[in-house]
Amino acid sequence: MTLVAVPLAAATADALLADTRRAHAAGADLVEWRLDTAITLGADPQALIAAIPRSPLPVLLTIRHASEKGEWSGTEEQRVALLAAADLAGAAYIDVELAHDRGWRPSRARLILSSHDFNGMGEDLAAQLVEMERRGAIAKVAVTARDAADLHQVRELLLARPGERIVLAMGEHGLPSRLLAGVWGGLLTFARLPDQAGSAPGQPAVTDLLGMYRLRQQQPSWRVLGVIGSPIAHSLSPLIHNAALAAQDVPAVYVPFRVEDPRAFWQACRDWLGGISITIPHTQELMAVVDELEPLARSIGAMNTIARDASGRTVGANTDAAAIIACVEGGLGGPVAGKTVLCLGAGGVSRAIAHALASRGARVAITNRTAERAAQLAAEVGGTALTAEQALTFPYDVLVNGTAVGMGKPLETPWPATHLRAGTVVFDTVYTPLETRLLREARAAGACTVPGLDMFIHQAAEQYRRFTGNAAPVALMRSAALARLAPVSAQA
Ligand code: NAP
């Protein structure tokens, strides 16, 4: 079982013990007391060591050397004296850098030999790990992933000695190495208290690691799913997919991959990926590498999903298309075939709107700030391009906002309230805020409104179905998203 360690430092023993109790309550297995940082905060190291027997969790004691971004400024003799005192006081583990190992060994604690690279993936990690193990220690390397493709190396190093090593990639690109430690067989992973910064870049909150990512339940047989994009930290997809996976007890976990070079990532990691969601700016680049690309994704020119079919072949799809059809037909209460749709915008989402609805037999008109893009998209779908003025008098059944107008700006709208009509359907793809000005005004005008969150949930539900073969628990996914979005929306 992979252990969860929470790194802590405080100026007094009482404060350190209080944080240790919080880590215990949050479900951690051990705490790492960073004496070097605590000393910088003004702590008396002897007082902290004397508190070890009172810790409710096993203590990993570390006095990190300055050469590996620690704050220790004393001599090696002083450091070893403190480590020896911690050993006698009952520390469960003591960490010493491989580069500073001069042969001192604890008599009771387990020794961890470690090495850190805060700039890159280190030098010959396999040899470093073997050398640490040859010296009788638990081996730990923490490196810095420059892109998510580097995660493959972390996985290989862990799988070489399941359950025995600590191998972590720091930084946002390396985050999945921390979240997948249970699947990849890491001995230990580090997580921070939710209101603290942690001791190294990229540490997840212990509550997320144990809750959303189900570290305790993870098994080597679990499938790895995720979303790729850059940036990715804001993505709601891990939250809603993991909520669904947990509710249906599916042996899989879904993580955020911050990817800069999607082709390099795919080449390195595709063999162990069960499926991925794809978001900005990578929705086009992998279209050429899947075994099969669905026709609608090809005509839209963007792919937001790679799933595997029964024989393991990779299939590229655009689930926004199915989501848009579901939203519009849900609003209409019937098929969109034969209805007239006015699409505001000609960017990525508008391409999905126009192609998806035209493929269902809708008549599509497009207006866009940049007229040439509207003309191009209209030509692709056999629709009509309109100027802003022509659009105002266009007799639509369905109005869809595919522009970014209103996004994060509750006072902005892409369409005048005076030209909203009762009996129509108004669908805004923007979902921050949850109810945009366009939707508010359309509701007041007597139109049937469809919020952008519906599209987001539908496209995720369709991905989930493709990843797992199960119908998605849509209501659960929606409430998970709402719990995160509602406070943000209220502030907007
Ligand atoms: P995109 O490819 O960058 O296209 C942006 C579109 O908005 C273009 O048509 C652009 O017109 C127009 N636009 C931007 N600023 C404008 C302004 N100030 N005035 C008039 N038009 C403006 O972006 P996208 O990927 O299509 O995303 C568009 C929006 O869709 C996002 O902001 C997001 O809110 C929403 N979205 C929703 C979901 C969902 O699941 N609900 C998913 C993805 C996106 P030009 O061509 O003239 O630049």
Coordinates of C-alpha atoms and ligand atoms in Angstrom, one line a residue:
M1 CA 0.0 0.0 0.0
T2 CA 1.3 3.4 -0.9
L3 CA 1.9 5.6 2.2
V4 CA 0.9 9.3 2.3
A5 CA 3.3 11.7 4.0
V6 CA 2.4 15.3 4.9
P7 CA 5.5 17.6 5.1
L8 CA 5.3 20.0 8.0
A9 CA 7.4 22.8 9.6
A10 CA 6.5 25.1 12.5
A11 CA 8.3 27.4 14.9
T12 CA 7.3 25.5 18.0
A13 CA 6.7 21.9 19.0
D14 CA 3.1 22.6 20.0
A15 CA 2.4 24.1 16.5
L16 CA 4.1 21.2 14.8
L17 CA 2.1 18.7 16.9
A18 CA -1.1 20.6 16.1
D19 CA -0.5 20.3 12.4
T20 CA 0.5 16.7 12.8
R21 CA -2.9 16.0 14.4
R22 CA -4.6 17.7 11.4
A23 CA -2.6 15.5 9.0
H24 CA -3.7 12.5 11.1
A25 CA -7.3 13.6 10.9
A26 CA -7.0 14.1 7.2
G27 CA -5.9 10.5 6.7
A28 CA -2.1 10.8 6.3
D29 CA 0.0 7.8 7.3
L30 CA 3.0 9.8 8.4
V31 CA 4.4 13.3 8.7
E32 CA 7.7 14.6 7.4
W33 CA 9.0 17.1 10.0
R34 CA 11.3 19.4 8.1
L35 CA 13.7 20.5 10.8
D36 CA 15.7 22.8 8.4
T37 CA 12.6 24.9 7.6
A38 CA 11.5 24.8 11.2
I39 CA 14.8 26.2 12.4
T40 CA 14.5 29.0 9.8
L41 CA 11.1 29.7 11.3
G42 CA 12.8 30.1 14.7
A43 CA 12.3 26.7 16.2
D44 CA 14.6 25.1 18.7
P45 CA 15.5 21.8 17.0
Q46 CA 16.0 19.9 20.3
A47 CA 12.5 20.9 21.4
L48 CA 11.0 19.5 18.2
I49 CA 13.0 16.3 18.5
A50 CA 11.8 15.9 22.1
A51 CA 8.2 16.1 20.8
I52 CA 8.6 13.1 18.5
P53 CA 7.2 10.6 21.0
R54 CA 4.1 12.7 21.3
S55 CA 3.3 12.6 17.6
P56 CA 0.2 10.7 16.7
L57 CA 1.7 9.7 13.4
P58 CA 5.1 8.1 12.6
V59 CA 7.7 10.9 11.9
L60 CA 10.0 11.1 8.9
L61 CA 12.7 13.5 10.0
T62 CA 14.5 15.5 7.4
I63 CA 17.1 18.3 7.7
R64 CA 17.5 19.2 4.1
H65 CA 20.9 20.3 2.9
A66 CA 21.1 23.7 1.1
S67 CA 22.6 22.0 -2.0
E68 CA 19.2 20.3 -2.5
K69 CA 17.1 23.4 -1.8
G70 CA 16.9 22.8 1.9
E71 CA 17.5 25.5 4.5
W72 CA 20.1 23.8 6.7
S73 CA 23.1 26.1 7.3
G74 CA 24.9 24.3 10.1
T75 CA 27.8 21.8 9.8
E76 CA 27.6 18.2 8.9
E77 CA 28.6 17.2 12.5
Q78 CA 25.7 19.2 13.9
R79 CA 23.3 17.7 11.4
V80 CA 24.3 14.2 12.2
A81 CA 24.0 14.9 15.9
L82 CA 20.4 16.1 15.4
L83 CA 19.6 13.1 13.2
A84 CA 21.0 10.7 15.9
A85 CA 18.9 12.4 18.6
A86 CA 15.8 12.0 16.4
D87 CA 16.6 8.4 15.9
L88 CA 16.8 7.8 19.6
A89 CA 13.6 9.9 20.2
G90 CA 11.7 7.4 18.0
A91 CA 11.6 8.9 14.5
A92 CA 10.3 6.2 12.1
Y93 CA 12.3 7.3 9.1
I94 CA 15.3 9.6 8.6
D95 CA 16.1 11.2 5.2
V96 CA 19.7 11.9 4.2
E97 CA 20.8 13.0 0.7
L98 CA 22.8 10.4 -1.3
A99 CA 25.2 13.2 -2.2
H100 CA 25.9 13.8 1.6
D101 CA 25.8 10.2 2.8
R102 CA 29.1 9.7 4.8
G103 CA 28.1 6.4 6.3
W104 CA 26.1 7.4 9.4
R105 CA 23.2 5.0 10.0
P106 CA 20.3 5.2 12.4
S107 CA 20.0 2.5 14.9
R108 CA 16.2 2.3 15.0
A109 CA 14.7 4.4 12.2
R110 CA 14.6 3.4 8.5
L111 CA 17.0 5.4 6.4
I112 CA 15.8 7.1 3.2
L113 CA 18.6 8.1 0.9
S114 CA 17.4 10.8 -1.5
S115 CA 18.3 13.0 -4.4
H116 CA 16.5 16.0 -5.8
D117 CA 16.7 17.8 -9.1
F118 CA 14.7 21.0 -9.2
N119 CA 15.5 21.8 -12.8
G120 CA 15.2 18.6 -14.7
M121 CA 15.0 14.8 -14.7
G122 CA 18.4 14.2 -13.1
E123 CA 21.2 12.0 -14.2
D124 CA 20.9 8.3 -14.6
L125 CA 18.1 7.9 -12.1
A126 CA 18.1 4.1 -12.4
A127 CA 21.7 3.9 -11.2
Q128 CA 21.1 6.4 -8.4
L129 CA 18.2 4.3 -7.1
V130 CA 20.2 1.1 -7.3
E131 CA 23.1 2.7 -5.4
M132 CA 20.7 3.9 -2.6
E133 CA 19.3 0.4 -2.4
R134 CA 22.8 -1.1 -2.3
R135 CA 23.6 1.1 0.7
G136 CA 20.6 -0.5 2.5
A137 CA 18.3 2.5 2.3
I138 CA 14.8 3.2 1.0
A139 CA 15.5 5.0 -2.3
K140 CA 13.9 8.3 -3.1
V141 CA 14.4 10.5 -6.1
A142 CA 12.4 13.7 -6.8
V143 CA 13.0 15.3 -10.1
T144 CA 11.3 18.0 -12.1
A145 CA 9.2 17.0 -15.2
R146 CA 9.7 19.5 -18.0
D147 CA 6.7 18.0 -19.8
A148 CA 4.2 15.3 -19.0
A149 CA 6.1 12.9 -21.3
D150 CA 8.7 12.6 -18.5
L151 CA 6.1 10.8 -16.4
H152 CA 6.8 7.6 -18.4
Q153 CA 10.3 7.4 -16.9
V154 CA 8.9 7.8 -13.4
R155 CA 6.5 5.0 -14.0
E156 CA 9.2 2.7 -15.3
L157 CA 11.4 3.3 -12.3
L158 CA 8.6 2.5 -9.9
L159 CA 7.4 -0.6 -11.7
A160 CA 11.0 -1.9 -11.6
R161 CA 10.7 -2.4 -7.8
P162 CA 7.0 -2.3 -6.9
G163 CA 6.2 -1.0 -3.4
E164 CA 9.8 -0.3 -2.5
R165 CA 10.8 3.1 -4.0
I166 CA 9.8 6.7 -3.8
V167 CA 10.0 8.3 -7.3
L168 CA 8.3 11.6 -7.8
A169 CA 8.2 14.3 -10.5
M170 CA 7.8 17.8 -9.1
G171 CA 6.0 20.7 -10.6
E172 CA 2.6 20.8 -12.4
H173 CA 3.9 18.6 -15.3
G174 CA 4.8 16.0 -12.7
L175 CA 1.6 16.1 -10.6
P176 CA 0.3 12.8 -12.0
S177 CA 3.3 11.0 -10.5
R178 CA 2.1 12.0 -7.1
L179 CA -1.6 11.2 -7.8
L180 CA -0.8 7.8 -9.4
A181 CA 1.6 6.5 -6.9
G182 CA -0.8 3.8 -5.8
V183 CA -1.3 2.5 -9.4
W184 CA 2.4 2.7 -10.2
G185 CA 3.5 1.0 -6.9
G186 CA 5.3 3.9 -5.1
L187 CA 6.2 3.3 -1.5
L188 CA 5.2 6.8 -0.5
T189 CA 3.8 10.0 -1.9
F190 CA 3.8 13.5 -0.4
A191 CA 0.7 15.7 0.0
R192 CA 0.2 19.0 1.8
L193 CA -2.4 20.2 4.3
P194 CA -5.1 21.9 2.2
D195 CA -4.3 25.4 3.7
Q196 CA -0.5 25.1 3.4
A197 CA 1.9 25.4 0.4
G198 CA 3.7 22.1 0.9
S199 CA 7.4 21.6 0.9
A200 CA 8.0 21.1 -2.9
P201 CA 6.3 22.3 -6.1
G202 CA 3.2 20.4 -7.2
Q203 CA 2.2 18.6 -3.9
P204 CA -1.6 18.0 -4.0
A205 CA -3.8 18.6 -1.0
V206 CA -4.0 15.4 1.1
T207 CA -7.8 15.7 1.0
D208 CA -7.8 15.6 -2.8
L209 CA -5.3 12.8 -3.0
L210 CA -7.4 10.6 -0.7
G211 CA -10.8 11.8 -1.8
M212 CA -10.9 12.8 -5.4
Y213 CA -8.0 10.5 -6.5
R214 CA -8.8 7.6 -4.2
L215 CA -5.2 6.8 -3.4
R216 CA -6.1 4.2 -0.8
Q217 CA -8.1 2.2 -3.2
Q218 CA -5.7 2.4 -6.2
Q219 CA -4.3 -0.9 -7.5
P220 CA -1.6 -1.6 -10.1
S221 CA -4.4 -3.0 -12.3
W222 CA -6.3 0.3 -12.4
R223 CA -6.7 2.1 -15.7
V224 CA -5.2 5.6 -16.0
L225 CA -7.5 8.2 -17.6
G226 CA -6.9 11.9 -17.8
V227 CA -7.2 15.3 -19.5
I228 CA -4.4 16.9 -21.4
G229 CA -4.1 20.6 -22.0
S230 CA -2.0 23.7 -21.1
P231 CA -2.9 25.3 -18.7
I232 CA -4.8 22.5 -17.0
A233 CA -5.0 23.3 -13.3
H234 CA -8.4 25.0 -13.7
S235 CA -10.0 22.0 -15.4
L236 CA -13.1 20.6 -13.7
S237 CA -12.8 17.3 -15.6
P238 CA -10.8 15.4 -12.9
L239 CA -13.4 16.4 -10.3
I240 CA -16.4 15.2 -12.3
H241 CA -14.9 12.1 -13.9
N242 CA -13.4 10.9 -10.6
A243 CA -16.8 11.5 -8.8
A244 CA -18.4 9.3 -11.4
L245 CA -15.7 6.6 -11.3
A246 CA -15.9 6.4 -7.5
A247 CA -19.7 6.3 -7.5
Q248 CA -19.7 3.4 -9.9
D249 CA -16.7 1.7 -8.3
V250 CA -14.8 1.7 -11.6
P251 CA -11.1 0.6 -11.1
A252 CA -9.7 3.7 -12.9
V253 CA -8.5 7.1 -11.9
Y254 CA -8.6 10.3 -14.0
V255 CA -5.7 12.9 -13.6
P256 CA -4.8 16.3 -15.1
F257 CA -1.8 16.1 -17.5
R258 CA -0.2 19.4 -18.2
V259 CA 1.1 18.8 -21.7
E260 CA 3.2 21.1 -23.9
D261 CA 4.1 18.7 -26.7
P262 CA 1.1 16.4 -27.2
R263 CA 2.8 14.2 -29.8
A264 CA 5.8 13.5 -27.5
F265 CA 3.4 12.8 -24.6
W266 CA 1.3 10.4 -26.7
Q267 CA 4.3 8.6 -28.0
A268 CA 5.8 8.1 -24.5
C269 CA 2.6 7.3 -22.6
R270 CA 0.0 6.0 -24.9
D271 CA 0.5 2.3 -24.0
W272 CA -0.6 2.8 -20.4
L273 CA -3.4 5.3 -21.0
G274 CA -6.9 4.0 -21.0
G275 CA -8.3 7.2 -22.6
I276 CA -7.9 10.9 -22.5
S277 CA -9.9 14.1 -22.8
I278 CA -8.2 16.8 -24.8
T279 CA -8.6 20.5 -24.2
I280 CA -7.1 23.8 -25.4
P281 CA -4.6 24.1 -27.1
H282 CA -4.3 20.5 -28.2
T283 CA -7.6 19.6 -29.8
Q284 CA -6.1 19.3 -33.3
E285 CA -2.6 17.9 -32.9
L286 CA -3.4 14.3 -32.1
M287 CA -6.0 13.8 -34.8
A288 CA -3.4 12.2 -37.1
V289 CA -2.2 9.7 -34.5
V290 CA -5.4 7.8 -33.6
D291 CA -6.2 4.5 -35.2
E292 CA -9.6 5.8 -36.2
L293 CA -11.1 9.3 -36.3
E294 CA -14.9 9.7 -36.2
P295 CA -16.2 11.6 -39.2
L296 CA -17.8 14.5 -37.2
A297 CA -14.5 15.2 -35.4
R298 CA -12.8 15.2 -38.8
S299 CA -15.3 17.7 -40.3
I300 CA -15.2 19.9 -37.2
G301 CA -11.4 19.8 -37.3
A302 CA -11.0 19.2 -33.6
M303 CA -11.0 16.1 -31.3
N304 CA -11.6 16.3 -27.6
T305 CA -11.5 12.6 -26.8
I306 CA -9.3 9.5 -27.4
A307 CA -11.0 6.3 -26.1
R308 CA -10.2 2.7 -26.8
D309 CA -12.5 0.3 -28.5
A310 CA -13.0 -3.4 -27.4
S311 CA -9.8 -4.4 -29.2
G312 CA -7.7 -1.6 -27.7
R313 CA -7.6 0.5 -30.8
T314 CA -7.6 4.3 -30.2
V315 CA -10.7 6.1 -31.5
G316 CA -10.7 9.9 -31.7
A317 CA -14.0 11.7 -31.2
N318 CA -15.5 15.2 -30.6
T319 CA -18.0 14.7 -27.8
D320 CA -18.9 18.4 -27.9
A321 CA -20.9 17.6 -31.0
A322 CA -23.1 15.1 -29.2
A323 CA -23.4 17.4 -26.2
I324 CA -24.6 20.3 -28.4
I325 CA -27.2 18.2 -30.1
A326 CA -28.4 17.0 -26.7
C327 CA -28.6 20.5 -25.4
V328 CA -30.5 21.9 -28.4
E329 CA -32.9 19.0 -28.8
G330 CA -33.5 19.0 -25.1
G331 CA -34.4 22.7 -25.3
L332 CA -36.6 22.2 -28.3
G333 CA -38.2 19.1 -26.8
G334 CA -37.6 17.3 -30.1
P335 CA -35.4 16.9 -33.2
V336 CA -33.5 19.9 -34.5
A337 CA -34.0 18.7 -38.1
G338 CA -35.8 21.4 -40.1
K339 CA -35.2 24.1 -37.4
T340 CA -33.3 27.3 -38.1
V341 CA -30.3 27.9 -35.9
L342 CA -28.4 31.2 -35.6
C343 CA -24.9 30.6 -34.3
L344 CA -23.0 33.6 -32.9
G345 CA -19.3 33.0 -33.5
A346 CA -17.1 30.9 -35.8
G347 CA -14.3 29.7 -33.5
G348 CA -13.7 26.2 -32.2
V349 CA -17.0 25.7 -30.3
S350 CA -19.0 27.3 -33.1
R351 CA -17.5 24.9 -35.5
A352 CA -18.8 22.0 -33.4
I353 CA -22.2 23.8 -33.2
A354 CA -22.5 24.3 -36.9
H355 CA -21.3 20.9 -38.0
A356 CA -23.2 19.0 -35.3
L357 CA -26.5 20.7 -35.9
A358 CA -26.2 20.7 -39.7
S359 CA -25.4 16.9 -39.5
R360 CA -28.8 16.5 -37.8
G361 CA -30.7 18.4 -40.6
A362 CA -30.8 21.9 -39.0
R363 CA -30.6 25.0 -41.2
V364 CA -27.6 26.9 -39.9
A365 CA -26.8 30.6 -40.1
I366 CA -23.6 32.1 -38.7
T367 CA -22.6 35.6 -37.8
N368 CA -19.1 36.4 -36.4
R369 CA -17.0 39.4 -35.6
T370 CA -14.6 38.3 -38.2
A371 CA -16.8 37.9 -41.3
E372 CA -14.5 35.7 -43.3
R373 CA -14.5 33.0 -40.6
A374 CA -18.3 33.0 -40.7
A375 CA -18.3 32.7 -44.5
Q376 CA -15.9 29.8 -44.4
L377 CA -17.8 27.9 -41.7
A378 CA -21.2 28.5 -43.5
A379 CA -19.7 27.2 -46.7
E380 CA -18.5 24.0 -44.9
V381 CA -21.9 23.2 -43.5
G382 CA -24.1 24.4 -46.4
G383 CA -25.4 27.3 -44.3
T384 CA -25.6 31.1 -44.5
A385 CA -23.2 33.7 -43.3
L386 CA -24.8 36.9 -42.0
T387 CA -23.6 40.3 -41.1
A388 CA -24.3 41.5 -37.6
E389 CA -27.1 43.7 -39.0
Q390 CA -28.7 40.9 -41.1
A391 CA -28.5 38.6 -38.1
L392 CA -30.7 41.0 -36.0
T393 CA -33.7 40.4 -38.2
F394 CA -33.0 36.7 -39.0
P395 CA -36.0 34.5 -38.0
Y396 CA -34.3 31.8 -35.9
D397 CA -35.8 29.0 -33.8
V398 CA -32.6 28.5 -31.9
L399 CA -30.0 31.1 -30.9
V400 CA -26.6 29.7 -29.8
N401 CA -23.8 31.7 -28.4
G402 CA -20.5 30.2 -29.4
T403 CA -18.4 33.3 -28.8
A404 CA -16.4 34.0 -25.7
V405 CA -18.5 37.1 -25.0
G406 CA -19.9 37.0 -21.4
M407 CA -17.2 34.6 -20.3
G408 CA -16.3 35.8 -16.8
K409 CA -18.1 39.0 -17.5
P410 CA -21.7 38.9 -16.2
L411 CA -22.5 42.4 -17.6
E412 CA -21.6 41.5 -21.2
T413 CA -23.8 39.9 -23.8
P414 CA -23.3 39.0 -27.5
W415 CA -26.9 39.7 -28.4
P416 CA -29.3 42.6 -27.7
A417 CA -32.2 41.9 -25.3
T418 CA -34.5 43.7 -27.8
H419 CA -34.0 40.9 -30.3
L420 CA -34.8 38.0 -28.0
R421 CA -38.2 36.3 -28.6
A422 CA -40.6 34.1 -26.7
G423 CA -41.0 30.6 -28.0
T424 CA -37.4 30.2 -29.1
V425 CA -34.5 28.3 -27.6
V426 CA -31.5 30.3 -26.4
F427 CA -28.4 28.2 -25.6
D428 CA -25.3 29.9 -24.3
T429 CA -22.1 27.7 -24.3
V430 CA -20.5 30.1 -21.8
Y431 CA -20.8 28.6 -18.2
T432 CA -18.9 31.2 -16.1
P433 CA -21.1 32.7 -14.7
L434 CA -23.6 29.8 -14.6
E435 CA -26.4 32.2 -15.7
T436 CA -25.0 34.7 -18.2
R437 CA -26.7 38.0 -19.1
L438 CA -27.8 36.5 -22.4
L439 CA -29.6 33.7 -20.6
R440 CA -31.1 36.0 -18.0
E441 CA -32.5 38.3 -20.6
A442 CA -33.7 35.4 -22.8
R443 CA -35.6 33.9 -19.8
A444 CA -37.2 37.3 -19.2
A445 CA -38.2 37.4 -22.8
G446 CA -40.0 34.1 -22.5
A447 CA -37.4 31.9 -24.4
C448 CA -36.4 28.4 -23.3
T449 CA -32.8 28.7 -22.0
V450 CA -30.1 26.1 -22.0
P451 CA -27.0 26.9 -19.9
G452 CA -23.4 26.1 -21.0
L453 CA -22.9 23.9 -18.0
D454 CA -25.3 21.4 -19.6
M455 CA -23.0 21.1 -22.6
F456 CA -20.0 20.7 -20.3
I457 CA -21.7 17.9 -18.4
H458 CA -23.0 16.2 -21.5
Q459 CA -19.6 16.2 -23.3
A460 CA -18.0 14.7 -20.2
A461 CA -20.7 12.1 -19.8
E462 CA -20.2 11.0 -23.4
Q463 CA -16.5 10.7 -22.8
Y464 CA -17.2 8.7 -19.6
R465 CA -19.4 6.3 -21.5
R466 CA -16.6 5.8 -24.1
F467 CA -14.0 5.3 -21.4
T468 CA -15.9 2.9 -19.2
G469 CA -18.8 1.5 -21.2
N470 CA -21.1 2.7 -18.5
A471 CA -23.9 5.3 -18.7
A472 CA -22.6 8.3 -16.8
P473 CA -24.1 9.3 -13.5
V474 CA -25.0 12.7 -14.9
A475 CA -26.8 14.2 -11.9
L476 CA -23.8 13.4 -9.7
M477 CA -21.3 14.9 -12.2
R478 CA -23.5 18.0 -12.4
S479 CA -23.6 18.5 -8.6
A480 CA -19.8 18.0 -8.3
A481 CA -19.3 20.7 -11.0
L482 CA -21.9 23.0 -9.3
A483 CA -20.2 22.7 -5.9
R484 CA -17.0 24.0 -7.5
L485 CA -18.6 26.6 -9.9
A486 CA -21.4 28.1 -7.9
P487 CA -19.1 30.1 -5.5
V488 CA -17.0 31.3 -8.4
S489 CA -20.2 32.2 -10.4
A490 CA -21.6 34.1 -7.4
Q491 CA -18.4 36.2 -7.2
A492 CA -18.4 37.0 -11.0
Ligands
NAP1 P1 -12.3 30.5 -30.0 O1 -12.0 29.4 -30.9 O2 -11.2 31.4 -29.5 O3 -13.4 31.4 -30.6 C1 -13.9 32.5 -30.0 C2 -15.1 33.1 -30.7 O4 -15.6 34.2 -30.0 C3 -14.8 33.6 -32.1 O5 -15.9 33.5 -32.9 C4 -14.5 35.1 -31.8 O6 -14.6 35.9 -32.9 C5 -15.5 35.4 -30.8 N1 -15.2 36.5 -30.0 C6 -14.2 36.6 -29.0 N2 -14.3 37.8 -28.4 C7 -15.2 38.5 -29.0 C8 -15.7 39.8 -28.8 N3 -15.2 40.6 -27.9 N4 -16.8 40.2 -29.6 C9 -17.3 39.4 -30.5 N5 -16.9 38.1 -30.7 C10 -15.8 37.7 -30.0 O7 -12.9 29.9 -28.6 P2 -13.9 28.6 -28.5 O8 -13.0 27.4 -28.1 O9 -14.8 28.6 -29.6 O10 -14.7 29.0 -27.1 C11 -15.7 30.0 -27.1 C12 -16.4 29.9 -25.8 O11 -17.2 28.7 -25.7 C13 -15.5 29.9 -24.6 O12 -15.3 31.2 -24.2 C14 -16.3 29.2 -23.6 O13 -17.1 30.1 -22.7 C15 -17.3 28.4 -24.4 N6 -17.0 26.9 -24.2 C16 -18.0 26.2 -23.6 C17 -17.8 24.8 -23.5 C18 -18.9 24.0 -22.8 O14 -18.6 22.8 -22.6 N7 -19.9 24.6 -22.4 C19 -16.7 24.2 -24.0 C20 -15.7 25.0 -24.6 C21 -15.9 26.3 -24.7 P3 -13.4 36.1 -34.0 O15 -13.5 35.0 -34.9 O16 -13.8 37.4 -34.6 O17 -12.2 36.2 -33.2

